Amino acid sequence: MKHLRLVALFSFLFWFQSVVAQQQYTFQFRNDVKIVIDSDTLKNAWAGGINSAVLSKIDLNGDATEDLFIFDRTHSKIYTFLAKEYNSGWQWQYASQFELLFPADLNSWVLLRDYNQDGLKDIFTKTSQGIKVYKNTTTAGGSLSFELAKEFIRFNNNANLQVSGDNLPALQDMDNDGDLDILTFDFSGSTAIEYYRNQQMEENLSGEILKFTLETSKWGNVSRCQHVCNGYVFNGNCRTAGTNHNDGVSLLAIDLDGDLDKDILVSSDACPDLARIINSGNPTVAAMTSADLQVAFPNNTTRASLNYHPVAYYEDVDFDNKPDLFVSPFVRSNTNDEINFSQSGWFYKNTSNTNVPAFNFQRPDFLQKDMVDVGEQSAPALADVDADGDLDLLVGSGTGTIWFFRNKGTASKAVFERESFNYLNLSSLNIRNIRPQFTDINSDGTLDLVLAGTSGSAGTIKYVLNTGAAGSPFKFDLSAVKTLSVGTGVGDNPAFYDIDADGDKDLILASNIYPTEKSGALRYYRNTGTPANPVFTLANEAWGNIAADFNRRNVFPLIMDLNQDNNPELLLADETGEIRIYSDFLQNTSSTFTYASDILMNPGSNAYQASKLGGGLTLAAADLDGDRKPEIISGSQGGGLHLFNQQVRGALGNKEPVEAILKSVVYPNPATNEITVESAKKVTVSIYNITGQLVLPATGQYLLTQKINTDTLQPGLYVVQLETQEHTRIGYKLIIQK
């Protein structure tokens, strides 16, 4: 029994030491590495790319100036931009620190509106039960914060107010009484427009109360015929022929003719254009006829034709205090390449000086023009391609091309300048969602080019050997491309490393295909061939015992020595947008790997958090500033890039040992029914048993001194973990005696 206790103790201490060690890897977003495209230095180069933008405005930093919020439907990614004043005027500055302050469960679409008239924009988003609402609880001088106000909105006799995830409702004051109403297409058929009237003003209710009645199920007497582009019927019904899926339909309600009632801009996934329908009624009773319909809007300039379901937003985006028109495709994917995702933010400037807006087309790439955006599914890779002593950048894309950026700076101060849209004419290989990486696959001392992607309906991993001499510019002959026999699933991603230390590269494969019930997220293939002809043989189908998880599909692995201790770390990214870091995994490759994910320093909350970088996440890492600590570059479904550099764990920029920072004591020890924790910084306290199980969770209170009741703990050895609000952690052994 004593021996078993010692084994458990040593196992726990090893586990705890591993947890502490993992926490040293932390990163912070940066935007100071220059990227140049067509002689233009991009202002928000590393903002990440945008595809399907659902746009709203909100004051992010409490300066009384509204900033930009974007929710990208293609990969459920939030983007936040600050309005910043410069010598030449106002600009949008990407500010990732605010993204992590929004709730994690935002889904399908997000609109920010002030429903309780407190001057703060609240959150409306899609949920399976209808429309969820988060109240903005930000206090003066405090960080942006939200709390759940409504799990779902009800109407009439407590029925759920349902809106499809592919329909965007209009959340506007329709009757000019000062509260927020809802206009949406019928959930069951997406043909008629339903008007839900807010009863706050009518019943003199508190602004906190959201009470709606269904005012009419056919607002404006207009119906939209399914599967017909611009098929609208007034004071009648559409003919139906069989049962089909509902079209996605979207609405924007604004006063287009200055008569103080709401007109609509409407669009659907059956049509490439916006339609305008003028309300010839009044604010309380809408009326529309065929004479009020314009099927291509705007008609005085470039019409908003995005090939598939364009949706309009009415916000001031050019800092002239007049709301403009912003149009973006309301889609989840780009299956048939109908949309140019590198130009999917169409900006129409409002040039009117009256209450009747006039929209004039400015550009198709609002915000995107200032960032790297290859369209969709970006995948970075770094190597010294031209052998000039610094690292160059390749970025793969969903269309099968690779952008090449030559480093015109130095090894310690990179400046990436785009030279090609189609590096090596790799599009000729017809590989979709192409993901490049460099590795010495034949062990000859030069880096070869590996390409993962989709060919037809299957996945593929190909490689082409570098025939250039060591230290010379890379040379690749596409006629000599070879295909690996593994990695044939769509979304399969490889990582190469000499796992068994026999002198050649082995293969770690992340796959969405699980041949047996024992299959995990990662498979280890040992290289059983020769350096000139690698052969990868399956050695472990559940490497690291990392479970297969649908929510974490499309795993992307990267093996990199982050802290230069000659022991590499395993980094995994997946569809959740989260990066996980597994340290010391080579110490026991047959064990269960453990990871850290709260690795991203957020200056907005002064805390370390898990990343939320969107779906389709890909990774590359290398030292770009000469500090010998690799930076991480991530790509995603959004088509752009994010850059992160390493930070010191603990107080930001503080390299003191954790013990010196916290200066904590835990007493009495041994203890019976209660312990006291005192610390130089405010901490929250949790307690683990010797198996690493959490037995007393933290209360969430951060205090300098606190008493913890341990009466429920059985006699034995425990670890008391102290954690600051900055996520600095330290553990103390504790003996409980009864």
XYZ file of C-alpha atoms in Angstrom:
738
model
C 0.000 0.000 0.000
C 2.808 2.389 0.856
C 4.445 1.600 -2.509
C 1.189 2.335 -4.351
C 0.865 5.651 -2.542
C 4.400 6.600 -3.563
C 3.709 5.683 -7.187
C 0.558 7.779 -7.099
C 2.429 10.656 -5.467
C 5.239 10.623 -8.005
C 2.718 10.316 -10.850
C 0.831 13.278 -9.527
C 3.927 15.382 -8.988
C 5.003 14.573 -12.552
C 1.514 15.544 -13.771
C 1.556 18.777 -11.803
C 5.057 19.640 -12.957
C 3.948 18.982 -16.542
C 0.941 21.261 -16.170
C 3.107 24.050 -14.766
C 5.682 23.512 -17.514
C 3.036 23.663 -20.228
C 1.785 26.989 -19.002
C 5.026 28.730 -19.964
C 3.995 28.827 -23.629
C 2.014 31.985 -24.144
C 1.607 34.254 -27.125
C 0.313 37.694 -28.006
C -1.036 39.003 -31.307
C 1.253 41.338 -33.207
C 0.952 43.388 -36.368
C 4.424 44.916 -36.671
C 5.922 42.549 -39.263
C 5.428 44.353 -42.553
C 3.726 42.811 -45.568
C 3.816 44.614 -48.905
C 1.460 43.976 -51.834
C 1.799 45.996 -55.040
C 4.036 48.569 -53.274
C 1.382 49.084 -50.575
C 2.361 48.276 -46.980
C -0.762 46.680 -45.517
C -2.158 48.470 -42.446
C -3.837 45.369 -40.985
C -1.694 42.735 -42.681
C -2.269 40.066 -40.036
C -6.011 40.604 -39.461
C -6.938 37.168 -40.767
C -9.026 37.582 -43.940
C -12.810 37.900 -44.154
C -15.321 35.913 -46.220
C -18.951 36.316 -45.195
C -19.148 39.418 -43.006
C -22.133 40.126 -40.762
C -21.336 43.703 -39.741
C -22.372 45.855 -36.761
C -20.928 48.769 -34.785
C -20.151 48.943 -31.065
C -17.939 50.955 -28.717
C -15.245 48.396 -27.896
C -12.860 50.469 -25.781
C -15.128 52.940 -24.004
C -13.935 56.055 -25.868
C -17.486 57.010 -26.961
C -16.601 56.312 -30.620
C -18.194 53.302 -32.239
C -15.911 50.604 -33.596
C -16.517 47.700 -35.977
C -17.645 44.157 -35.138
C -17.764 41.441 -37.788
C -18.998 37.868 -37.486
C -17.798 35.653 -40.348
C -20.360 32.937 -41.098
C -17.953 30.655 -42.973
C -15.956 29.795 -39.883
C -17.764 31.416 -36.927
C -14.963 33.917 -36.400
C -15.255 37.321 -34.713
C -13.212 40.286 -35.962
C -12.971 43.591 -34.101
C -11.595 46.877 -35.464
C -11.020 50.096 -33.534
C -11.766 53.511 -35.000
C -8.417 55.289 -34.670
C -7.612 58.890 -35.549
C -4.364 59.530 -37.404
C -2.833 62.669 -38.925
C -4.458 61.911 -42.256
C -7.855 61.134 -40.762
C -9.613 58.125 -39.303
C -8.734 54.498 -40.014
C -9.875 51.052 -38.940
C -7.224 49.301 -36.832
C -7.497 45.581 -36.233
C -7.751 44.918 -32.480
C -7.882 41.192 -31.714
C -7.920 41.714 -27.932
C -11.652 42.437 -27.967
C -12.618 39.262 -29.823
C -12.140 37.042 -26.781
C -14.474 39.238 -24.710
C -17.546 38.156 -26.661
C -19.512 35.013 -25.708
C -18.171 31.764 -27.118
C -21.475 30.399 -28.446
C -22.303 33.005 -31.100
C -23.737 31.139 -34.037
C -24.919 31.571 -37.646
C -25.395 35.354 -37.441
C -24.774 38.127 -34.906
C -26.319 41.601 -34.838
C -25.499 44.242 -32.228
C -28.413 46.437 -31.163
C -29.256 48.468 -28.029
C -32.530 46.852 -26.910
C -32.737 48.486 -23.435
C -31.820 52.055 -24.452
C -28.836 52.296 -22.087
C -26.442 53.446 -24.812
C -24.642 50.093 -25.006
C -24.968 47.681 -27.916
C -26.299 44.253 -26.933
C -25.935 40.935 -28.790
C -28.622 39.139 -30.802
C -27.625 35.773 -32.245
C -29.124 32.569 -33.608
C -29.815 29.609 -31.327
C -31.656 26.334 -31.950
C -34.566 27.773 -29.971
C -34.741 31.047 -31.880
C -32.927 34.288 -31.037
C -30.595 34.508 -28.034
C -29.848 37.864 -26.403
C -26.806 38.947 -24.393
C -26.953 42.197 -22.443
C -23.966 44.540 -22.605
C -22.885 44.945 -18.974
C -19.787 47.076 -19.574
C -19.192 49.632 -16.821
C -17.512 53.018 -17.192
C -13.759 52.447 -17.346
C -14.219 48.662 -17.381
C -13.571 45.994 -20.005
C -16.240 44.998 -22.473
C -18.550 42.423 -20.859
C -21.840 40.643 -21.546
C -24.304 38.487 -19.635
C -27.106 36.260 -20.902
C -30.401 38.169 -20.941
C -32.651 35.784 -22.904
C -31.985 32.165 -23.763
C -34.524 32.749 -26.523
C -37.054 35.469 -27.381
C -40.742 34.643 -26.987
C -43.846 36.226 -28.493
C -47.591 36.189 -27.803
C -48.293 33.284 -25.442
C -44.644 32.385 -24.791
C -44.074 30.798 -28.188
C -40.498 30.762 -29.489
C -39.750 33.465 -32.034
C -37.943 31.313 -34.571
C -35.566 32.567 -37.252
C -33.632 30.271 -39.558
C -29.869 30.224 -39.326
C -29.799 31.057 -43.052
C -32.218 33.994 -42.691
C -31.054 37.352 -41.385
C -33.834 39.317 -39.671
C -34.153 43.090 -39.531
C -33.828 44.320 -35.950
C -35.082 47.899 -36.186
C -37.598 50.303 -34.669
C -40.256 49.730 -37.332
C -43.015 51.948 -35.896
C -40.825 54.845 -34.678
C -41.877 54.460 -31.039
C -38.357 54.096 -29.651
C -38.084 50.343 -29.070
C -36.603 47.519 -31.119
C -38.934 45.471 -33.348
C -38.231 42.368 -35.440
C -38.967 41.807 -39.109
C -38.222 38.379 -40.523
C -39.319 35.956 -43.192
C -41.596 33.122 -42.101
C -39.447 30.415 -40.486
C -41.460 27.485 -41.866
C -41.722 28.622 -45.465
C -39.492 31.687 -45.931
C -42.130 33.290 -48.165
C -44.058 35.936 -46.198
C -42.636 38.604 -43.886
C -43.596 38.485 -40.218
C -43.616 41.613 -38.085
C -43.049 41.190 -34.330
C -43.836 44.384 -32.458
C -41.999 45.225 -29.245
C -44.419 46.131 -26.436
C -41.985 48.113 -24.286
C -43.480 51.482 -25.188
C -47.061 50.335 -25.609
C -47.202 48.821 -22.127
C -44.711 51.189 -20.474
C -42.372 48.296 -19.687
C -38.824 48.447 -18.397
C -36.214 48.567 -21.137
C -34.863 45.284 -19.794
C -38.076 43.458 -20.768
C -38.321 42.024 -24.279
C -42.004 41.367 -24.962
C -43.188 40.864 -28.538
C -46.504 40.277 -30.263
C -46.949 39.014 -33.801
C -48.457 42.129 -35.368
C -48.884 40.564 -38.803
C -47.743 37.436 -40.598
C -47.749 39.163 -43.988
C -46.118 42.544 -43.494
C -46.490 44.806 -46.520
C -48.677 42.183 -48.278
C -45.598 40.894 -50.070
C -44.546 37.273 -50.559
C -41.312 35.970 -52.005
C -41.654 32.894 -54.176
C -39.178 30.152 -53.292
C -36.386 29.165 -55.685
C -37.217 32.069 -58.022
C -34.824 34.991 -58.372
C -36.735 38.214 -57.671
C -40.019 36.352 -57.665
C -42.219 38.615 -55.535
C -46.008 38.554 -55.339
C -48.060 41.436 -53.910
C -51.494 40.857 -52.359
C -51.412 37.253 -53.501
C -49.698 33.894 -53.055
C -46.947 32.069 -54.893
C -47.727 28.919 -56.795
C -46.041 25.891 -55.272
C -44.919 22.720 -57.040
C -43.889 20.024 -54.621
C -41.824 20.323 -51.453
C -38.388 21.882 -51.599
C -35.885 23.152 -49.074
C -36.436 26.696 -47.848
C -34.287 29.384 -49.379
C -32.151 31.543 -47.143
C -33.639 35.043 -47.101
C -32.388 38.261 -45.519
C -33.794 41.693 -44.753
C -32.534 45.191 -44.077
C -35.198 47.718 -43.014
C -34.244 51.373 -43.638
C -35.980 54.530 -44.795
C -34.876 54.852 -48.423
C -37.283 57.595 -49.540
C -37.327 59.927 -46.531
C -41.016 59.466 -45.619
C -40.254 58.194 -42.082
C -41.427 54.615 -42.619
C -39.227 51.572 -43.226
C -38.554 50.247 -46.710
C -36.651 46.999 -47.233
C -33.654 45.601 -49.069
C -34.203 41.882 -49.513
C -32.030 39.080 -50.857
C -31.986 35.297 -51.017
C -29.678 32.444 -51.864
C -31.654 31.995 -55.100
C -30.551 35.359 -56.455
C -27.258 37.241 -56.979
C -28.730 40.731 -56.487
C -30.335 42.942 -53.868
C -33.975 43.899 -54.403
C -35.451 47.131 -53.074
C -39.116 47.407 -52.092
C -40.468 50.813 -51.091
C -43.119 50.994 -48.370
C -46.004 53.086 -49.710
C -47.876 52.709 -46.425
C -46.881 54.213 -43.072
C -44.829 53.279 -39.993
C -47.637 51.204 -38.443
C -49.258 49.634 -41.519
C -46.916 48.783 -44.374
C -48.141 48.528 -47.958
C -46.206 47.395 -51.017
C -47.047 46.908 -54.678
C -45.216 45.746 -57.768
C -44.571 49.404 -58.609
C -42.476 49.663 -55.433
C -40.089 46.873 -56.517
C -36.623 47.453 -57.952
C -34.860 44.164 -58.666
C -31.260 45.387 -59.016
C -30.130 47.771 -56.301
C -28.472 50.273 -56.308
C -29.436 51.224 -59.884
C -27.408 54.457 -60.106
C -24.059 52.755 -59.660
C -22.489 49.287 -59.665
C -25.297 46.997 -58.547
C -24.657 44.762 -55.547
C -24.277 41.509 -57.455
C -22.149 39.021 -55.509
C -23.403 35.903 -57.359
C -24.946 34.404 -54.247
C -27.127 35.843 -51.443
C -25.780 39.378 -50.975
C -26.841 40.961 -47.677
C -26.797 44.688 -46.910
C -25.867 46.502 -43.679
C -26.491 50.191 -42.981
C -23.625 51.633 -40.918
C -21.219 54.556 -41.151
C -17.929 52.928 -42.144
C -16.060 55.942 -43.567
C -16.222 58.276 -40.545
C -18.424 60.994 -42.107
C -21.359 60.458 -39.697
C -23.643 59.221 -42.488
C -24.586 55.546 -42.605
C -23.248 53.790 -45.693
C -24.213 50.562 -47.402
C -21.990 47.534 -46.848
C -22.785 44.327 -48.757
C -21.333 40.862 -48.178
C -22.410 37.318 -49.167
C -24.494 35.612 -46.481
C -23.052 32.125 -46.904
C -21.475 29.311 -44.910
C -19.317 27.968 -47.733
C -18.234 28.567 -51.316
C -18.891 25.129 -52.725
C -19.039 26.020 -56.404
C -16.514 28.893 -56.348
C -19.329 31.341 -57.062
C -17.891 34.023 -54.783
C -14.579 35.837 -54.828
C -13.828 35.763 -51.090
C -10.882 38.134 -51.462
C -13.375 40.798 -52.634
C -16.452 40.043 -50.576
C -16.909 43.341 -48.745
C -18.603 45.808 -51.097
C -18.640 49.391 -49.835
C -21.178 51.918 -51.095
C -20.639 55.443 -49.786
C -23.684 57.473 -48.786
C -23.137 60.741 -50.656
C -26.489 62.321 -49.791
C -26.840 65.471 -47.702
C -30.543 64.810 -47.064
C -32.550 62.140 -45.253
C -32.793 60.195 -48.526
C -29.593 58.119 -48.811
C -27.679 57.917 -52.107
C -25.262 55.011 -52.402
C -22.235 55.125 -54.679
C -19.946 52.160 -55.144
C -16.389 52.650 -53.818
C -14.647 49.279 -53.722
C -15.318 45.512 -53.424
C -12.688 44.819 -50.751
C -13.508 47.044 -47.774
C -11.096 46.089 -44.910
C -9.740 43.239 -47.050
C -7.571 45.650 -49.060
C -5.502 46.280 -45.919
C -4.843 42.633 -45.045
C -3.495 39.444 -46.566
C -6.540 37.666 -48.004
C -6.007 34.807 -50.443
C -9.756 34.256 -50.635
C -10.334 31.289 -48.366
C -8.525 28.511 -46.529
C -5.091 30.068 -46.106
C -2.156 27.877 -45.091
C 1.257 29.427 -44.283
C 4.733 27.922 -44.622
C 8.158 29.446 -43.918
C 11.582 28.679 -45.389
C 14.625 30.452 -46.796
C 13.580 29.771 -50.385
C 16.150 32.096 -51.982
C 19.003 31.158 -49.605
C 19.721 34.762 -48.628
C 19.762 34.086 -44.894
C 16.174 35.023 -43.982
C 12.811 33.280 -44.113
C 10.363 33.716 -46.964
C 6.619 33.122 -46.724
C 4.304 30.900 -48.749
C 0.515 30.989 -48.306
C -1.653 28.263 -49.783
C -5.279 28.909 -50.722
C -8.580 27.151 -51.229
C -8.362 27.640 -54.979
C -5.122 25.682 -55.236
C -2.701 28.544 -55.746
C 0.148 29.565 -53.442
C 1.087 33.179 -52.865
C 4.842 33.741 -52.540
C 6.183 36.548 -50.353
C 9.913 37.160 -50.543
C 11.537 38.491 -47.365
C 13.033 41.832 -48.350
C 14.051 42.501 -44.757
C 16.472 40.530 -42.609
C 16.523 37.426 -40.439
C 15.704 39.562 -37.388
C 13.314 42.027 -39.047
C 11.213 40.406 -41.717
C 9.491 42.420 -44.457
C 7.418 40.179 -46.728
C 6.713 41.416 -50.263
C 4.399 39.465 -52.550
C 5.995 38.385 -55.809
C 3.597 35.773 -57.116
C -0.044 34.706 -56.918
C 0.851 31.234 -58.159
C 4.229 30.031 -56.890
C 5.828 27.458 -59.210
C 2.519 27.326 -61.136
C 1.346 24.855 -58.495
C -2.263 25.390 -59.563
C -1.425 23.030 -62.448
C -1.470 20.165 -59.935
C -5.214 20.746 -59.400
C -5.014 20.446 -55.638
C -7.770 22.311 -53.811
C -7.270 23.755 -50.317
C -3.534 23.412 -50.834
C -1.481 23.399 -47.610
C 2.300 23.663 -48.118
C 5.085 22.823 -45.681
C 8.826 22.285 -45.867
C 10.668 19.253 -44.501
C 13.726 17.233 -45.432
C 11.753 14.177 -46.478
C 14.704 12.322 -48.056
C 17.300 13.235 -45.414
C 19.734 14.865 -47.854
C 20.172 18.093 -45.887
C 17.808 20.266 -47.978
C 14.176 21.156 -47.402
C 11.635 19.575 -49.725
C 8.124 20.829 -50.467
C 5.127 18.876 -49.170
C 1.617 19.682 -50.385
C -1.537 18.436 -48.662
C -4.972 19.159 -50.080
C -7.955 17.806 -51.953
C -7.846 16.186 -55.373
C -11.282 15.447 -56.769
C -13.325 14.014 -53.906
C -10.347 12.646 -51.943
C -7.458 13.956 -49.943
C -3.895 13.807 -51.167
C -0.381 14.408 -49.859
C 2.263 15.032 -52.494
C 5.896 16.055 -52.291
C 8.552 17.350 -54.645
C 12.235 17.028 -53.795
C 14.516 20.030 -53.623
C 17.271 19.413 -56.168
C 19.239 22.497 -55.210
C 22.450 22.120 -53.255
C 22.511 22.792 -49.532
C 22.762 26.541 -48.963
C 21.525 27.331 -52.478
C 18.116 28.606 -53.627
C 15.448 25.911 -53.694
C 14.894 24.083 -57.006
C 11.709 22.111 -57.633
C 10.707 20.132 -60.721
C 6.929 19.658 -60.806
C 7.287 16.837 -63.315
C 8.840 14.801 -60.494
C 6.013 15.202 -57.985
C 5.388 12.092 -55.902
C 2.268 11.047 -54.003
C 2.259 9.421 -50.577
C 0.112 6.361 -50.059
C -1.257 7.786 -46.802
C -3.396 10.862 -46.251
C -6.207 10.093 -48.695
C -8.982 11.521 -46.534
C -10.316 15.024 -47.141
C -8.739 17.268 -44.522
C -5.827 14.912 -43.747
C -2.792 16.859 -42.530
C 0.757 15.516 -42.027
C 3.624 16.515 -39.761
C 7.120 15.109 -40.233
C 9.643 14.408 -37.475
C 12.170 11.714 -36.569
C 10.019 10.252 -33.788
C 12.075 7.063 -33.334
C 15.461 8.866 -33.635
C 16.731 6.564 -36.381
C 17.859 9.335 -38.705
C 14.885 9.669 -41.070
C 11.570 11.496 -40.975
C 8.517 9.695 -39.674
C 4.950 10.851 -40.293
C 2.243 12.005 -37.898
C -1.111 12.115 -39.669
C -4.185 13.978 -38.460
C -7.275 12.597 -40.152
C -11.055 12.863 -40.067
C -11.324 9.202 -41.052
C -11.268 6.609 -38.275
C -10.794 3.074 -39.674
C -11.467 1.295 -36.366
C -13.117 2.128 -33.067
C -9.621 2.456 -31.581
C -8.556 5.172 -34.031
C -7.651 8.520 -32.531
C -7.151 11.998 -33.912
C -3.471 11.286 -34.702
C -1.744 8.328 -36.337
C 1.967 7.581 -36.160
C 3.608 6.140 -39.275
C 7.202 4.935 -38.903
C 9.486 5.452 -41.887
C 10.495 1.918 -42.885
C 11.905 2.823 -46.278
C 15.159 4.422 -47.325
C 16.098 8.121 -47.318
C 15.677 8.236 -51.091
C 12.387 6.329 -51.004
C 10.505 6.881 -47.754
C 7.834 4.321 -46.885
C 5.472 5.112 -44.027
C 4.112 2.147 -42.086
C 1.378 2.519 -39.466
C 2.778 2.013 -35.972
C 0.092 3.546 -33.737
C -3.445 4.483 -34.795
C -4.180 6.454 -31.617
C -0.899 8.247 -31.040
C -0.926 10.222 -27.816
C -4.373 8.816 -26.972
C -5.921 12.005 -28.323
C -9.546 11.118 -28.905
C -11.261 11.635 -32.224
C -13.774 14.456 -31.800
C -16.152 15.807 -34.452
C -16.070 19.264 -32.877
C -12.268 19.192 -33.202
C -12.204 17.885 -36.759
C -9.714 19.048 -39.405
C -6.824 18.828 -36.951
C -3.604 20.448 -38.144
C -0.383 19.226 -36.434
C 2.905 21.083 -36.157
C 6.052 19.919 -34.370
C 8.333 22.773 -33.313
C 10.827 23.474 -30.525
C 9.205 26.548 -29.008
C 11.620 27.161 -26.130
C 14.861 26.001 -27.768
C 15.518 23.257 -25.201
C 16.053 20.621 -27.924
C 12.741 18.984 -26.955
C 10.068 19.861 -29.509
C 6.480 20.666 -28.700
C 3.456 19.312 -30.539
C 0.976 21.976 -31.590
C -2.534 21.062 -32.721
C -5.097 23.377 -34.279
C -8.628 22.373 -35.208
C -12.092 23.528 -36.241
C -12.764 25.146 -32.855
C -10.133 27.806 -33.614
C -8.135 26.698 -30.591
C -4.394 26.001 -30.536
C -3.244 23.308 -28.102
C 0.378 22.827 -27.060
C 1.675 19.433 -25.896
C 5.075 19.722 -24.222
C 7.639 16.932 -23.727
C 5.576 14.502 -25.806
C 8.721 12.718 -27.005
C 9.586 11.670 -23.454
C 7.018 8.903 -23.690
C 5.356 8.647 -27.070
C 3.178 5.724 -25.938
C 1.598 7.725 -23.105
C -1.451 9.969 -23.051
C -0.387 13.456 -24.100
C -1.548 16.427 -22.007
C -1.882 19.940 -23.301
C -2.259 23.614 -22.473
C -4.687 25.800 -24.403
C -4.908 29.049 -22.403
C -1.906 30.351 -24.303
C -3.083 33.661 -25.746
C -2.459 36.828 -23.744
C -5.425 39.153 -24.077
C -4.578 42.756 -23.151
C -8.299 43.528 -23.156
C -8.920 41.321 -20.117
C -5.305 41.067 -18.890
C -5.693 37.295 -18.848
C -4.480 34.218 -20.714
C -7.208 32.527 -22.721
C -7.709 29.854 -25.342
C -7.567 31.182 -28.878
C -10.718 31.574 -30.996
C -9.208 31.887 -34.460
C -11.994 30.335 -36.517
C -12.344 27.117 -38.480
C -9.936 25.576 -40.955
C -6.993 26.541 -38.753
C -3.460 25.910 -40.076
C -0.084 26.665 -38.498
C 3.524 27.547 -39.246
C 6.227 28.640 -36.814
C 9.695 30.159 -37.050
C 11.830 32.894 -35.505
C 11.162 36.106 -37.424
C 12.749 38.634 -35.040
C 16.031 37.008 -34.022
C 15.103 36.293 -30.384
C 15.414 32.507 -30.917
C 11.776 32.027 -29.891
C 9.586 31.014 -32.817
C 6.589 33.133 -33.725
C 3.393 31.346 -34.762
C 1.530 32.180 -37.967
C -1.986 30.823 -38.340
C -4.129 30.582 -41.452
C -7.829 29.803 -41.543
C -10.991 29.518 -43.590
C -11.014 33.325 -43.626
C -8.137 33.345 -46.111
C -5.781 35.565 -44.114
C -3.072 35.266 -41.497
C -2.588 35.956 -37.789
C 0.865 36.430 -36.231
C 1.720 35.726 -32.582
C 4.973 36.114 -30.691
C 5.920 34.461 -27.432
C 5.405 36.192 -24.114
C 6.774 35.488 -20.637
C 4.224 33.651 -18.524
C 3.033 35.470 -15.420
C 2.949 39.239 -15.053
C 3.343 40.430 -18.620
C 6.989 41.083 -19.336
C 8.040 40.006 -15.835
C 10.757 37.344 -15.819
C 10.850 36.832 -12.051
C 10.173 33.312 -10.748
C 6.545 32.656 -9.858
C 7.490 32.197 -6.203
C 8.949 35.708 -6.096
C 5.904 37.201 -7.761
C 3.294 35.591 -5.502
C 5.174 35.232 -2.168
C 2.414 32.989 -0.859
C 1.923 30.820 2.220
C -0.601 28.062 2.966
C -1.172 27.112 6.612
C -1.616 25.112 8.754
C 0.109 22.204 7.076
C -0.773 19.473 7.963
C -4.375 20.686 8.210
C -7.692 19.272 9.350
C -10.816 21.266 8.584
C -9.526 24.594 7.273
C -6.533 26.254 5.645
C -5.567 29.898 5.219
C -3.996 31.170 2.013
C -2.082 34.449 1.955
C -0.460 35.887 -1.152
C 1.256 39.073 -2.275
C -1.169 39.215 -5.217
C -4.869 38.447 -5.334
C -5.441 34.778 -6.150
C -8.196 32.235 -6.466
C -7.623 28.807 -4.919
C -8.395 25.256 -6.084
C -7.322 21.895 -4.641
C -6.365 18.673 -6.497
C -5.901 15.136 -5.147
C -2.868 12.988 -5.937
C -4.406 11.613 -9.143
C -4.773 15.115 -10.509
C -8.542 15.253 -9.953
C -10.033 18.608 -9.002
C -11.695 18.094 -5.607
C -12.302 21.687 -4.473
C -12.948 24.066 -7.391
C -12.003 27.712 -7.189
C -14.772 30.078 -6.144
C -13.763 32.662 -8.716
C -12.953 35.240 -6.037
C -9.487 36.777 -6.206
C -8.316 37.733 -2.703
C -5.075 38.412 -0.861
C -6.171 36.348 2.149
C -8.828 33.653 2.240
C -9.869 30.687 4.327
C -10.704 27.406 2.604
C -12.903 24.799 4.267
C -11.253 21.368 3.860
C -13.670 19.430 6.043
C -14.895 17.337 3.096
C -11.379 16.150 2.148
C -10.280 12.691 3.174
C -6.870 12.276 4.856
C -4.058 12.273 2.347
C -1.808 14.374 0.136
C -3.180 17.199 -2.024
C -1.924 20.133 -4.043
C -3.281 23.633 -3.479
C -3.154 25.639 -6.707
C -3.072 29.445 -6.539
C -3.894 31.415 -9.668
C -3.846 35.169 -10.254
C -6.149 37.080 -12.579
C -3.219 37.132 -15.015
C -3.215 33.295 -14.855
C 0.114 33.019 -13.068
C -0.067 29.704 -11.199
C 1.793 27.967 -8.408
C 1.096 24.809 -6.419
C 1.768 23.849 -2.771
C 1.687 20.343 -1.313
C -0.868 19.973 1.466
C -1.375 17.118 3.933
C -4.846 16.578 5.375
C -5.052 14.772 8.723
C -8.206 13.835 10.627
